[in-house]
PDB file of C-alpha atoms in Angstrom:
ATOM      1  CA  MET U   1      79.371 -89.353 101.941  1.00  0.00           C
ATOM      2  CA  ILE U   2      76.963 -91.154 104.290  1.00  0.00           C
ATOM      3  CA  MET U   3      75.090 -94.048 102.689  1.00  0.00           C
ATOM      4  CA  VAL U   4      71.633 -94.772 104.024  1.00  0.00           C
ATOM      5  CA  GLU U   5      70.737 -98.443 103.927  1.00  0.00           C
ATOM      6  CA  SER U   6      67.960 -99.223 101.436  1.00  0.00           C
ATOM      7  CA  LYS U   7      64.449-100.090 102.582  1.00  0.00           C
ATOM      8  CA  GLU U   8      64.725-103.506 100.927  1.00  0.00           C
ATOM      9  CA  ASN U   9      67.989-104.322 102.735  1.00  0.00           C
ATOM     10  CA  ILE U  10      66.477-103.276 106.072  1.00  0.00           C
ATOM     11  CA  ARG U  11      63.391-105.412 105.367  1.00  0.00           C
ATOM     12  CA  LYS U  12      65.482-108.487 104.542  1.00  0.00           C
ATOM     13  CA  LYS U  13      67.795-108.077 107.526  1.00  0.00           C
ATOM     14  CA  LEU U  14      65.009-107.495 110.059  1.00  0.00           C
ATOM     15  CA  LEU U  15      62.725-110.216 108.682  1.00  0.00           C
ATOM     16  CA  ARG U  16      65.607-112.676 108.956  1.00  0.00           C
ATOM     17  CA  GLN U  17      66.151-111.602 112.574  1.00  0.00           C
ATOM     18  CA  LEU U  18      62.427-111.719 113.476  1.00  0.00           C
ATOM     19  CA  LEU U  19      61.951-115.143 111.906  1.00  0.00           C
ATOM     20  CA  SER U  20      64.912-116.444 113.926  1.00  0.00           C
ATOM     21  CA  PHE U  21      63.130-115.749 117.241  1.00  0.00           C
ATOM     22  CA  ALA U  22      61.759-118.857 118.946  1.00  0.00           C
ATOM     23  CA  ARG U  23      57.988-118.969 119.409  1.00  0.00           C
ATOM     24  CA  GLU U  24      58.472-118.664 123.193  1.00  0.00           C
ATOM     25  CA  GLU U  25      60.581-115.532 122.699  1.00  0.00           C
ATOM     26  CA  ILE U  26      57.878-113.936 120.524  1.00  0.00           C
ATOM     27  CA  GLU U  27      55.225-114.839 123.131  1.00  0.00           C
ATOM     28  CA  ARG U  28      57.270-113.427 126.030  1.00  0.00           C
ATOM     29  CA  ARG U  29      58.059-110.167 124.238  1.00  0.00           C
ATOM     30  CA  SER U  30      54.479-109.871 122.936  1.00  0.00           C
ATOM     31  CA  LYS U  31      53.072-110.236 126.474  1.00  0.00           C
ATOM     32  CA  ASN U  32      55.278-107.327 127.577  1.00  0.00           C
ATOM     33  CA  VAL U  33      53.961-105.193 124.699  1.00  0.00           C
ATOM     34  CA  GLU U  34      50.365-106.144 125.582  1.00  0.00           C
ATOM     35  CA  LYS U  35      50.936-105.220 129.241  1.00  0.00           C
ATOM     36  CA  ILE U  36      52.172-101.743 128.256  1.00  0.00           C
ATOM     37  CA  ILE U  37      49.270-101.228 125.833  1.00  0.00           C
ATOM     38  CA  SER U  38      46.629-102.371 128.339  1.00  0.00           C
ATOM     39  CA  ASN U  39      47.801 -99.639 130.747  1.00  0.00           C
ATOM     40  CA  LEU U  40      47.608 -96.817 128.171  1.00  0.00           C
ATOM     41  CA  SER U  41      44.749 -94.387 128.743  1.00  0.00           C
ATOM     42  CA  ILE U  42      44.100 -94.139 124.976  1.00  0.00           C
ATOM     43  CA  TYR U  43      43.616 -97.922 124.896  1.00  0.00           C
ATOM     44  CA  LYS U  44      41.420 -97.998 128.008  1.00  0.00           C
ATOM     45  CA  SER U  45      39.142 -95.238 126.676  1.00  0.00           C
ATOM     46  CA  ALA U  46      38.951 -96.544 123.085  1.00  0.00           C
ATOM     47  CA  LYS U  47      35.553 -97.964 122.174  1.00  0.00           C
ATOM     48  CA  ALA U  48      36.512 -99.166 118.681  1.00  0.00           C
ATOM     49  CA  ILE U  49      39.935-100.557 117.796  1.00  0.00           C
ATOM     50  CA  MET U  50      41.507-102.102 114.708  1.00  0.00           C
ATOM     51  CA  VAL U  51      44.163-104.763 115.239  1.00  0.00           C
ATOM     52  CA  TYR U  52      46.152-106.869 112.775  1.00  0.00           C
ATOM     53  CA  TYR U  53      46.355-110.678 112.746  1.00  0.00           C
ATOM     54  CA  PRO U  54      50.058-111.401 113.355  1.00  0.00           C
ATOM     55  CA  LEU U  55      52.300-112.960 110.759  1.00  0.00           C
ATOM     56  CA  LYS U  56      55.224-115.121 111.861  1.00  0.00           C
ATOM     57  CA  GLY U  57      57.746-112.958 113.716  1.00  0.00           C
ATOM     58  CA  GLU U  58      55.316-110.104 114.430  1.00  0.00           C
ATOM     59  CA  VAL U  59      54.175-108.882 117.840  1.00  0.00           C
ATOM     60  CA  ASN U  60      51.118-110.956 118.740  1.00  0.00           C
ATOM     61  CA  LEU U  61      48.307-108.870 120.260  1.00  0.00           C
ATOM     62  CA  LEU U  62      45.670-111.630 120.196  1.00  0.00           C
ATOM     63  CA  GLY U  63      45.785-111.948 124.006  1.00  0.00           C
ATOM     64  CA  ILE U  64      44.689-108.346 124.476  1.00  0.00           C
ATOM     65  CA  VAL U  65      42.144-108.789 121.677  1.00  0.00           C
ATOM     66  CA  ARG U  66      40.516-111.770 123.450  1.00  0.00           C
ATOM     67  CA  LYS U  67      40.022-109.605 126.551  1.00  0.00           C
ATOM     68  CA  ALA U  68      38.659-106.707 124.463  1.00  0.00           C
ATOM     69  CA  LEU U  69      36.123-108.691 122.399  1.00  0.00           C
ATOM     70  CA  ASN U  70      33.263-108.260 124.874  1.00  0.00           C
ATOM     71  CA  LYS U  71      34.218-104.707 125.928  1.00  0.00           C
ATOM     72  CA  LYS U  72      35.111-102.933 122.658  1.00  0.00           C
ATOM     73  CA  GLU U  73      34.270-103.003 118.975  1.00  0.00           C
ATOM     74  CA  VAL U  74      37.225-105.027 117.617  1.00  0.00           C
ATOM     75  CA  CYS U  75      38.050-104.773 113.930  1.00  0.00           C
ATOM     76  CA  PHE U  76      40.632-106.405 111.699  1.00  0.00           C
ATOM     77  CA  PRO U  77      41.577-105.239 108.211  1.00  0.00           C
ATOM     78  CA  VAL U  78      40.445-106.886 104.996  1.00  0.00           C
ATOM     79  CA  ILE U  79      42.866-106.257 102.124  1.00  0.00           C
ATOM     80  CA  ASP U  80      41.130-104.503  99.227  1.00  0.00           C
ATOM     81  CA  LEU U  81      43.437-105.379  96.325  1.00  0.00           C
ATOM     82  CA  LYS U  82      41.414-103.403  93.768  1.00  0.00           C
ATOM     83  CA  ASN U  83      41.794-100.097  95.645  1.00  0.00           C
ATOM     84  CA  LYS U  84      45.070-101.080  97.357  1.00  0.00           C
ATOM     85  CA  ASN U  85      43.674-100.224 100.779  1.00  0.00           C
ATOM     86  CA  LEU U  86      42.499-101.794 104.021  1.00  0.00           C
ATOM     87  CA  VAL U  87      38.858-102.054 105.058  1.00  0.00           C
ATOM     88  CA  PRO U  88      37.977-102.609 108.744  1.00  0.00           C
ATOM     89  CA  TYR U  89      35.551-105.427 109.582  1.00  0.00           C
ATOM     90  CA  ILE U  90      34.194-106.018 113.066  1.00  0.00           C
ATOM     91  CA  VAL U  91      34.725-109.523 114.450  1.00  0.00           C
ATOM     92  CA  GLY U  92      33.342-111.474 117.378  1.00  0.00           C
ATOM     93  CA  ASP U  93      35.294-114.742 117.260  1.00  0.00           C
ATOM     94  CA  LEU U  94      39.031-115.110 116.644  1.00  0.00           C
ATOM     95  CA  GLU U  95      38.699-118.632 115.285  1.00  0.00           C
ATOM     96  CA  ARG U  96      35.472-118.763 113.272  1.00  0.00           C
ATOM     97  CA  ASP U  97      35.395-115.247 111.785  1.00  0.00           C
ATOM     98  CA  PHE U  98      38.615-115.512 109.728  1.00  0.00           C
ATOM     99  CA  VAL U  99      39.781-116.788 106.348  1.00  0.00           C
ATOM    100  CA  LYS U 100      43.169-116.722 104.657  1.00  0.00           C
ATOM    101  CA  GLY U 101      43.387-113.591 102.538  1.00  0.00           C
ATOM    102  CA  PRO U 102      45.920-112.228 100.051  1.00  0.00           C
ATOM    103  CA  TYR U 103      49.608-112.632 100.956  1.00  0.00           C
ATOM    104  CA  GLY U 104      48.668-115.401 103.418  1.00  0.00           C
ATOM    105  CA  VAL U 105      47.308-112.899 105.947  1.00  0.00           C
ATOM    106  CA  ARG U 106      44.356-114.042 108.064  1.00  0.00           C
ATOM    107  CA  GLU U 107      41.517-111.567 107.665  1.00  0.00           C
ATOM    108  CA  PRO U 108      37.818-111.352 108.548  1.00  0.00           C
ATOM    109  CA  ASP U 109      35.473-113.476 106.453  1.00  0.00           C
ATOM    110  CA  ILE U 110      33.253-110.810 104.863  1.00  0.00           C
ATOM    111  CA  LYS U 111      30.381-113.352 104.769  1.00  0.00           C
ATOM    112  CA  LYS U 112      30.426-113.703 108.576  1.00  0.00           C
ATOM    113  CA  THR U 113      31.467-110.203 109.658  1.00  0.00           C
ATOM    114  CA  ARG U 114      30.415-106.668 108.795  1.00  0.00           C
ATOM    115  CA  GLN U 115      32.302-103.668 107.523  1.00  0.00           C
ATOM    116  CA  TYR U 116      32.958-101.027 110.155  1.00  0.00           C
ATOM    117  CA  PRO U 117      33.026 -97.268 109.416  1.00  0.00           C
ATOM    118  CA  VAL U 118      36.629 -96.017 109.344  1.00  0.00           C
ATOM    119  CA  GLU U 119      35.561 -92.719 110.894  1.00  0.00           C
ATOM    120  CA  ASN U 120      34.322 -94.545 114.030  1.00  0.00           C
ATOM    121  CA  LEU U 121      37.695 -96.105 114.878  1.00  0.00           C
ATOM    122  CA  ASP U 122      39.321 -94.671 118.008  1.00  0.00           C
ATOM    123  CA  LEU U 123      42.601 -96.573 117.859  1.00  0.00           C
ATOM    124  CA  VAL U 124      44.485 -98.489 115.156  1.00  0.00           C
ATOM    125  CA  PHE U 125      47.384-100.857 115.873  1.00  0.00           C
ATOM    126  CA  VAL U 126      49.867-100.779 113.025  1.00  0.00           C
ATOM    127  CA  PRO U 127      52.431-103.526 112.391  1.00  0.00           C
ATOM    128  CA  GLY U 128      55.732-102.759 110.735  1.00  0.00           C
ATOM    129  CA  ILE U 129      59.098-104.202 109.860  1.00  0.00           C
ATOM    130  CA  ALA U 130      60.796-101.149 111.379  1.00  0.00           C
ATOM    131  CA  PHE U 131      59.995 -97.801 112.971  1.00  0.00           C
ATOM    132  CA  SER U 132      62.133 -94.697 113.301  1.00  0.00           C
ATOM    133  CA  PRO U 133      62.469 -92.670 116.529  1.00  0.00           C
ATOM    134  CA  SER U 134      60.343 -90.016 114.753  1.00  0.00           C
ATOM    135  CA  LYS U 135      57.608 -92.683 114.345  1.00  0.00           C
ATOM    136  CA  TYR U 136      57.828 -93.307 110.602  1.00  0.00           C
ATOM    137  CA  ARG U 137      57.337 -96.952 109.672  1.00  0.00           C
ATOM    138  CA  LEU U 138      58.684 -99.383 107.168  1.00  0.00           C
ATOM    139  CA  GLY U 139      56.086-101.937 106.137  1.00  0.00           C
ATOM    140  CA  ARG U 140      56.278-104.896 103.807  1.00  0.00           C
ATOM    141  CA  GLY U 141      56.289-102.714 100.704  1.00  0.00           C
ATOM    142  CA  GLY U 142      52.667-102.594  99.556  1.00  0.00           C
ATOM    143  CA  GLY U 143      51.766 -99.220 101.074  1.00  0.00           C
ATOM    144  CA  PHE U 144      48.429-100.522 102.419  1.00  0.00           C
ATOM    145  CA  TYR U 145      48.817 -99.105 105.935  1.00  0.00           C
ATOM    146  CA  ASP U 146      50.222 -95.791 104.648  1.00  0.00           C
ATOM    147  CA  ARG U 147      47.154 -95.307 102.445  1.00  0.00           C
ATOM    148  CA  PHE U 148      44.833 -96.442 105.252  1.00  0.00           C
ATOM    149  CA  ILE U 149      46.344 -94.051 107.819  1.00  0.00           C
ATOM    150  CA  LYS U 150      45.663 -91.157 105.413  1.00  0.00           C
ATOM    151  CA  THR U 151      41.907 -92.020 105.557  1.00  0.00           C
ATOM    152  CA  LEU U 152      41.628 -91.919 109.361  1.00  0.00           C
ATOM    153  CA  SER U 153      39.761 -89.192 111.228  1.00  0.00           C
ATOM    154  CA  LYS U 154      41.831 -86.590 113.073  1.00  0.00           C
ATOM    155  CA  GLY U 155      40.765 -88.072 116.423  1.00  0.00           C
ATOM    156  CA  THR U 156      41.842 -91.626 115.583  1.00  0.00           C
ATOM    157  CA  LYS U 157      45.156 -92.524 117.218  1.00  0.00           C
ATOM    158  CA  THR U 158      47.676 -94.946 115.702  1.00  0.00           C
ATOM    159  CA  ILE U 159      50.059 -97.155 117.643  1.00  0.00           C
ATOM    160  CA  GLY U 160      52.945 -98.812 115.849  1.00  0.00           C
ATOM    161  CA  VAL U 161      53.733-102.179 117.406  1.00  0.00           C
ATOM    162  CA  ALA U 162      57.227-103.680 117.263  1.00  0.00           C
ATOM    163  CA  PHE U 163      60.067-105.248 119.195  1.00  0.00           C
ATOM    164  CA  ASP U 164      63.009-103.136 120.396  1.00  0.00           C
ATOM    165  CA  CYS U 165      65.261-104.423 117.599  1.00  0.00           C
ATOM    166  CA  GLN U 166      62.844-102.903 115.059  1.00  0.00           C
ATOM    167  CA  ILE U 167      63.536 -99.293 116.098  1.00  0.00           C
ATOM    168  CA  ILE U 168      65.997 -98.042 113.464  1.00  0.00           C
ATOM    169  CA  ASN U 169      67.683 -94.627 113.757  1.00  0.00           C
ATOM    170  CA  ASP U 170      68.496 -94.164 110.060  1.00  0.00           C
ATOM    171  CA  LEU U 171      65.272 -95.471 108.555  1.00  0.00           C
ATOM    172  CA  PRO U 172      64.864 -94.128 104.996  1.00  0.00           C
ATOM    173  CA  VAL U 173      61.600 -92.220 104.570  1.00  0.00           C
ATOM    174  CA  SER U 174      59.732 -91.373 101.362  1.00  0.00           C
ATOM    175  CA  ILE U 175      57.664 -88.223 101.813  1.00  0.00           C
ATOM    176  CA  PRO U 176      54.689 -87.914 101.110  1.00  0.00           C
ATOM    177  CA  HIS U 177      54.083 -91.680 100.816  1.00  0.00           C
ATOM    178  CA  ASP U 178      55.308 -92.852 104.220  1.00  0.00           C
ATOM    179  CA  GLU U 179      52.999 -92.066 107.122  1.00  0.00           C
ATOM    180  CA  ARG U 180      53.892 -91.635 110.773  1.00  0.00           C
ATOM    181  CA  VAL U 181      52.119 -93.260 113.701  1.00  0.00           C
ATOM    182  CA  ASP U 182      51.277 -91.401 116.914  1.00  0.00           C
ATOM    183  CA  PHE U 183      53.151 -93.797 119.218  1.00  0.00           C
ATOM    184  CA  VAL U 184      55.333 -96.871 118.948  1.00  0.00           C
ATOM    185  CA  VAL U 185      55.102 -99.524 121.676  1.00  0.00           C
ATOM    186  CA  THR U 186      57.816-102.150 122.112  1.00  0.00           C
ATOM    187  CA  GLU U 187      58.489-104.630 124.913  1.00  0.00           C
ATOM    188  CA  SER U 188      60.551-101.978 126.764  1.00  0.00           C
ATOM    189  CA  GLY U 189      58.101 -99.081 126.555  1.00  0.00           C
ATOM    190  CA  ILE U 190      56.532 -96.266 124.569  1.00  0.00           C
ATOM    191  CA  HIS U 191      58.579 -94.468 121.930  1.00  0.00           C
TER     192      HIS U 191
END
């Protein structure tokens, strides 16, 4: 009998590994991910994107965001605890437009930014603890991104963002709760 590792064990193991990376290592790998993304035609043509503010150990896309701020509508998610969902808010300044939200995640200050229509998003960058080769993701366990992905328009593309070590062949999946992304980008390429 083949035992599939539990989601919680995978989360713990990968978080431990990600948090062990030196800041310089995260920056170097993140720059490689950003370089790949900036050359994607779906990124170049996107007029409205939603990006996440990185937690410690996550791929940092803030470099690409700084370049996009005056060329694209750039949104970040606000966590809606009541409805257990994410709400995109358009931002203009990476320092002044943010507050610390639930779970310690930096999110747009709703007093300084404005809500953006989900149906107008062209591209959504999705963080994850792990991704499978078939593009399913393992998040932090709250289901926020899975619920959010279900609300996206058919034309909105999703890109999972991770490091190579986060691609897991035997990732356990819970259908219909777990959602797939359209692409996964790591420092070595597109999956």
